C-alpha positions as CSV (number, residue, x, y, z in Angstrom):
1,X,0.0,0.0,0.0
2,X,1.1,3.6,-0.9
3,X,1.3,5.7,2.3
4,X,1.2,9.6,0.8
5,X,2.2,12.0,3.5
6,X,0.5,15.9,3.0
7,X,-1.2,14.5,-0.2
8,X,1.9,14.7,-2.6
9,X,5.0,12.7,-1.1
10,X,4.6,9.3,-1.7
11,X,6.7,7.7,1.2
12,X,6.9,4.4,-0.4
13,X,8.6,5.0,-4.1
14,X,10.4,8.3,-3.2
15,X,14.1,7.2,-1.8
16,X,14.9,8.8,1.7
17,X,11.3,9.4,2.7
18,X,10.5,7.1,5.1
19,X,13.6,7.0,6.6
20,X,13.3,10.5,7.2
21,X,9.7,10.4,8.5
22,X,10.4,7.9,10.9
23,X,14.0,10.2,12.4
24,X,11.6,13.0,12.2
25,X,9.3,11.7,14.5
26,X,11.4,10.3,16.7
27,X,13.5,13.9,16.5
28,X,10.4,15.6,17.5
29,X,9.7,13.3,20.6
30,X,12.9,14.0,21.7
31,X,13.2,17.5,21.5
32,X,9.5,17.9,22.6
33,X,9.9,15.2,26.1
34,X,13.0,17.0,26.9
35,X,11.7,20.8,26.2
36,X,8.9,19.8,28.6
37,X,11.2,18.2,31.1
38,X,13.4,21.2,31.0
39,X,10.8,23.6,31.6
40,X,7.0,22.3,32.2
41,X,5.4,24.0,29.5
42,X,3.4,22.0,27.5
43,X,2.6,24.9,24.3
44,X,6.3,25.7,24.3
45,X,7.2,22.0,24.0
46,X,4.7,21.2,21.2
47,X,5.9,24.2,19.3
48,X,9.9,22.7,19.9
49,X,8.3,19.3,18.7
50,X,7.4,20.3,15.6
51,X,10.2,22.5,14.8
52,X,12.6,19.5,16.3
53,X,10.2,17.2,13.1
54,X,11.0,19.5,10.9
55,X,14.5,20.0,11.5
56,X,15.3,16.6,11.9
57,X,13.4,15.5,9.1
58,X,14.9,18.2,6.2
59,X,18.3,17.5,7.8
60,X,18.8,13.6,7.3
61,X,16.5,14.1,4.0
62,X,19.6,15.9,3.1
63,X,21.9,13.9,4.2
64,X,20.5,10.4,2.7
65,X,19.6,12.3,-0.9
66,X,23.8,12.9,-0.7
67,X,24.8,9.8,0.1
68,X,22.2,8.4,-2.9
69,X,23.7,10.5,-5.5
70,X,27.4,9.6,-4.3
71,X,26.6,6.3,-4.6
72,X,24.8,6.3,-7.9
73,X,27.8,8.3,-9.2
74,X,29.7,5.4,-7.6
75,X,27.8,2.8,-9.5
76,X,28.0,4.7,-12.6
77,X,31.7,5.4,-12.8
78,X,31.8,1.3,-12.3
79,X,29.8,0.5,-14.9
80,X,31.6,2.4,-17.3
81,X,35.0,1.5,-16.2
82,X,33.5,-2.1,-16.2
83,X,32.2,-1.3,-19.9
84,X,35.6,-0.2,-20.8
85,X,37.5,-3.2,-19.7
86,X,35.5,-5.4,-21.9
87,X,36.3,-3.2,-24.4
88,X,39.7,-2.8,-24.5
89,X,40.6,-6.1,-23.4
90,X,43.5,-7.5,-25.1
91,X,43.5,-4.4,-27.7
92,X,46.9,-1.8,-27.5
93,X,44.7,0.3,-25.6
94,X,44.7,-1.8,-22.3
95,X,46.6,-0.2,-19.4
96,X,46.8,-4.1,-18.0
97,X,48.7,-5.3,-21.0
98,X,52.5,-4.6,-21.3
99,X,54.1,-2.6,-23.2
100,X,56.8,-3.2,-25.6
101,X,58.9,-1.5,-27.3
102,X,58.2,-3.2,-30.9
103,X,54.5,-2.0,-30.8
């Protein structure tokens, strides 16, 4: 089942969502139990709940949307260096062959 979060972000099939939902919330419990420990007041600790959600939320979305595109940047810089090895296997071209002098 598709779980859409405001009505446009599709937590299941958009990378990084969930994760960050789930750290938000937890983020917001946190901040919220221990503004409220701190100082007894429950509006004040709802408003630093939601603030602690939204920070915590936008700040690992961040963070896990950099580490995806390092990673597919990763993968694609294999692929191609994979793609190149087939290629220029056993040609002149290949940096594992030796080189002689008579070439």
């Amino acid at each position: 089942q598709s779980f859409k979060l405001l009505g446009f972000l599709d937590v299941k099939s958009v990378p990084c969502a969930r994760e960050s939902v789930l750290y938000g919330s937890v983020g917001s419990l946190v901040v919220g139990l221990g503004h409220f420990l701190a100082t007894s007041r429950v509006r004040r600790s709802c408003d630093f709940a939601v603030g602690g959600f939204i920070c915590t939320m936008l700040g690992y979305w961040f963070y896990c949307r950099y580490n995806l595109a390092q990673q597919r940047i990763r993968q694609r810089m294999i692929r191609e260096g994979m793609k190149n090895k087939l290629l220029f296997e056993g040609s002149s071209l290949d940096p594992e062959r030796k080189q002689t002098g008579n070439e």
